[in-house]
């Protein structure tokens, strides 16, 4: 789409929660809905209408790609969650569109064919997927940062092979979502953060970050561009400025960051053609003592005013998917509504 | 400042491959296995924990140090068993039911081992009944509960309540990305650790309090 579409959204001063999970869990049979493309599409539509958003955000479930990668390699369905590769797998171009992925694509198709909303797809990023496939991903990434190669260290070799498998799976899933009608893709790399990459090591060189995170995300960005699909990049992890600069170099339409970042400072790191999105601490919305409605209003006002001061295109939103916490749904929804009211307020 | 022993320095720097020879050299020099743990390994991990709290090192460096320590303990284990040397304290740790994340829990387990606590790791997605069974079996002084997801915080509350309802006298320490001191208090936990570095302090405070 034309980049002006996103810049216009920012100029309108709307608020946009990624809140499909919250709406989904208002339905008693939510577990069945996520397996049914049409019904999931209705929930995605319901979330967009309830929050008055032109973008139909999908349900954020970053487990789907691991399941697809493992099922395609014969891992038993009940072993998927806890499965970790101990040995280097053979690189094979096998992709299985799982039932849940099929439902996601079905939901996108529903939005594309039956509504005026913009259908949005989603995928975990290759680095974050790799971290789910190995018991201890941190050590080999660190070793690679010290210069260890796949020939020196079997764990490094395992990580590099799994990155290839992850990239293949994600590429295939993106193609399926684009075929279904996605006009933009939210690419989530929450593990590309200071837990997995030592700031001490990155202070010397970003080599390992560039090889393990940026290289594959650039390939995905190019894949989207070739299909005329926009990139929305998301990382709610603890980040360094250098990481934000690198993500911004992907030239996403929107960049979504976690609440640990000060967006008005990040504005200097990001091109004005990229909308900054976020980053209210929605993970704390379940608790009134941690985050009251009044505090949500204050934070919203501060974000809006400060982003206006720096003059960067900005959409007020959540720092991640707003999860439904059993027993806290009303508290969470009240705060979502509070920030939406603040975003729409003409008094600011 | 005293010059650090080469083994302590290798632990701090996470130079795992150098550790076996350094441990063997210590044993060849007549050092007792228990003394190697107490005087060379535990202080090294304590120093790493301090540096982590001061933001001088980060999770990867801490993890590399913990791996080096594990390497040393693997070599020393037969000698420790033969000499009847056991860690003073035992802890049970796990990620609560419904949550499959283990990095934070693993780091805390490693740091606790580095502080010479025997750690029984129950893994991820651990049901309250499994915690209770482990406490009855291993009789730890400490239980660690981890949760990364906001959605699994209620499971942490349920687990604390189940352990209390079972009448087990054990200190419960909780932690994880969404967990706060207020939440820990609210659900009746005895301790809270904001990160893996702070987990050792929280554990020691509980272990000493129970003494």
PDB file of N, CA and C in Angstrom, chain A residues 138-149 152-153 156 198 201-202 204-205 207-208 211-212, chain B residues 13-15 17 60-61 64:
ATOM      1  N   UNK A 138      21.184 -19.189  24.039  1.00  0.00           N
ATOM      2  CA  UNK A 138      21.980 -18.007  24.382  1.00  0.00           C
ATOM      3  C   UNK A 138      23.478 -18.278  24.244  1.00  0.00           C
ATOM      4  N   UNK A 139      23.912 -19.419  24.754  1.00  0.00           N
ATOM      5  CA  UNK A 139      25.349 -19.700  24.756  1.00  0.00           C
ATOM      6  C   UNK A 139      25.943 -19.764  23.340  1.00  0.00           C
ATOM      7  N   UNK A 140      25.317 -20.512  22.422  1.00  0.00           N
ATOM      8  CA  UNK A 140      25.918 -20.543  21.082  1.00  0.00           C
ATOM      9  C   UNK A 140      25.896 -19.195  20.370  1.00  0.00           C
ATOM     10  N   UNK A 141      24.852 -18.398  20.633  1.00  0.00           N
ATOM     11  CA  UNK A 141      24.823 -17.055  20.021  1.00  0.00           C
ATOM     12  C   UNK A 141      25.990 -16.239  20.579  1.00  0.00           C
ATOM     13  N   UNK A 142      26.221 -16.380  21.881  1.00  0.00           N
ATOM     14  CA  UNK A 142      27.348 -15.661  22.502  1.00  0.00           C
ATOM     15  C   UNK A 142      28.673 -16.154  21.900  1.00  0.00           C
ATOM     16  N   UNK A 143      28.792 -17.493  21.785  1.00  0.00           N
ATOM     17  CA  UNK A 143      30.039 -18.054  21.238  1.00  0.00           C
ATOM     18  C   UNK A 143      30.258 -17.561  19.811  1.00  0.00           C
ATOM     19  N   UNK A 144      29.189 -17.508  19.033  1.00  0.00           N
ATOM     20  CA  UNK A 144      29.313 -16.998  17.661  1.00  0.00           C
ATOM     21  C   UNK A 144      29.787 -15.540  17.688  1.00  0.00           C
ATOM     22  N   UNK A 145      29.352 -14.817  18.697  1.00  0.00           N
ATOM     23  CA  UNK A 145      29.782 -13.422  18.844  1.00  0.00           C
ATOM     24  C   UNK A 145      31.244 -13.279  19.209  1.00  0.00           C
ATOM     25  N   UNK A 146      31.816 -14.355  19.763  1.00  0.00           N
ATOM     26  CA  UNK A 146      33.256 -14.320  20.070  1.00  0.00           C
ATOM     27  C   UNK A 146      34.079 -14.751  18.862  1.00  0.00           C
ATOM     28  N   UNK A 147      33.400 -15.141  17.799  1.00  0.00           N
ATOM     29  CA  UNK A 147      34.108 -15.530  16.579  1.00  0.00           C
ATOM     30  C   UNK A 147      34.038 -17.015  16.287  1.00  0.00           C
ATOM     31  N   UNK A 148      33.402 -17.804  17.185  1.00  0.00           N
ATOM     32  CA  UNK A 148      33.299 -19.246  16.931  1.00  0.00           C
ATOM     33  C   UNK A 148      32.433 -19.486  15.699  1.00  0.00           C
ATOM     34  N   UNK A 149      32.868 -20.408  14.854  1.00  0.00           N
ATOM     35  CA  UNK A 149      32.114 -20.727  13.637  1.00  0.00           C
ATOM     36  C   UNK A 149      31.464 -22.095  13.777  1.00  0.00           C
ATOM     37  N   UNK A 152      33.857 -24.743  14.372  1.00  0.00           N
ATOM     38  CA  UNK A 152      34.512 -24.793  15.690  1.00  0.00           C
ATOM     39  C   UNK A 152      33.621 -25.404  16.756  1.00  0.00           C
ATOM     40  N   UNK A 153      32.317 -25.226  16.614  1.00  0.00           N
ATOM     41  CA  UNK A 153      31.429 -25.525  17.726  1.00  0.00           C
ATOM     42  C   UNK A 153      30.119 -26.121  17.191  1.00  0.00           C
ATOM     43  N   UNK A 156      27.014 -23.913  17.677  1.00  0.00           N
ATOM     44  CA  UNK A 156      26.920 -22.821  16.693  1.00  0.00           C
ATOM     45  C   UNK A 156      26.387 -23.377  15.378  1.00  0.00           C
ATOM     46  N   UNK A 198      24.529 -10.096  24.164  1.00  0.00           N
ATOM     47  CA  UNK A 198      25.170  -9.346  25.235  1.00  0.00           C
ATOM     48  C   UNK A 198      25.482  -7.912  24.803  1.00  0.00           C
ATOM     49  N   UNK A 201      29.126  -7.463  24.374  1.00  0.00           N
ATOM     50  CA  UNK A 201      29.657  -7.969  23.109  1.00  0.00           C
ATOM     51  C   UNK A 201      29.292  -7.029  21.948  1.00  0.00           C
ATOM     52  N   UNK A 202      28.048  -6.537  21.968  1.00  0.00           N
ATOM     53  CA  UNK A 202      27.615  -5.660  20.870  1.00  0.00           C
ATOM     54  C   UNK A 202      28.330  -4.316  20.904  1.00  0.00           C
ATOM     55  N   UNK A 204      31.338  -3.980  21.119  1.00  0.00           N
ATOM     56  CA  UNK A 204      32.542  -4.176  20.291  1.00  0.00           C
ATOM     57  C   UNK A 204      32.143  -4.365  18.831  1.00  0.00           C
ATOM     58  N   UNK A 205      31.124  -5.207  18.611  1.00  0.00           N
ATOM     59  CA  UNK A 205      30.700  -5.459  17.228  1.00  0.00           C
ATOM     60  C   UNK A 205      29.263  -5.971  17.197  1.00  0.00           C
ATOM     61  N   UNK A 207      28.363  -7.711  14.693  1.00  0.00           N
ATOM     62  CA  UNK A 207      28.494  -8.742  13.657  1.00  0.00           C
ATOM     63  C   UNK A 207      27.512  -9.882  13.832  1.00  0.00           C
ATOM     64  N   UNK A 208      27.450 -10.444  15.051  1.00  0.00           N
ATOM     65  CA  UNK A 208      26.585 -11.616  15.257  1.00  0.00           C
ATOM     66  C   UNK A 208      25.108 -11.228  15.143  1.00  0.00           C
ATOM     67  N   UNK A 211      24.356 -10.936  11.438  1.00  0.00           N
ATOM     68  CA  UNK A 211      24.294 -12.238  10.759  1.00  0.00           C
ATOM     69  C   UNK A 211      23.051 -13.025  11.167  1.00  0.00           C
ATOM     70  N   UNK A 212      22.742 -13.032  12.467  1.00  0.00           N
ATOM     71  CA  UNK A 212      21.698 -13.918  12.971  1.00  0.00           C
ATOM     72  C   UNK A 212      20.292 -13.298  12.968  1.00  0.00           C
TER      73      UNK A 212
ATOM     74  N   UNK B  13      35.054 -15.759  33.567  1.00  0.00           N
ATOM     75  CA  UNK B  13      35.117 -15.429  32.135  1.00  0.00           C
ATOM     76  C   UNK B  13      34.335 -16.405  31.265  1.00  0.00           C
ATOM     77  N   UNK B  14      33.794 -17.463  31.891  1.00  0.00           N
ATOM     78  CA  UNK B  14      33.004 -18.440  31.126  1.00  0.00           C
ATOM     79  C   UNK B  14      33.834 -19.261  30.169  1.00  0.00           C
ATOM     80  N   UNK B  15      35.113 -19.470  30.514  1.00  0.00           N
ATOM     81  CA  UNK B  15      35.985 -20.247  29.614  1.00  0.00           C
ATOM     82  C   UNK B  15      35.855 -21.733  29.957  1.00  0.00           C
ATOM     83  N   UNK B  17      35.961 -24.552  28.328  1.00  0.00           N
ATOM     84  CA  UNK B  17      36.874 -25.594  27.842  1.00  0.00           C
ATOM     85  C   UNK B  17      38.153 -25.673  28.668  1.00  0.00           C
ATOM     86  N   UNK B  60      24.030 -13.293  28.865  1.00  0.00           N
ATOM     87  CA  UNK B  60      24.905 -14.270  28.195  1.00  0.00           C
ATOM     88  C   UNK B  60      26.199 -14.549  28.967  1.00  0.00           C
ATOM     89  N   UNK B  61      26.811 -13.501  29.505  1.00  0.00           N
ATOM     90  CA  UNK B  61      28.054 -13.727  30.260  1.00  0.00           C
ATOM     91  C   UNK B  61      27.771 -14.558  31.513  1.00  0.00           C
ATOM     92  N   UNK B  64      27.330 -18.135  30.510  1.00  0.00           N
ATOM     93  CA  UNK B  64      28.598 -18.786  30.169  1.00  0.00           C
ATOM     94  C   UNK B  64      29.360 -19.144  31.445  1.00  0.00           C
TER      95      UNK B  64
END
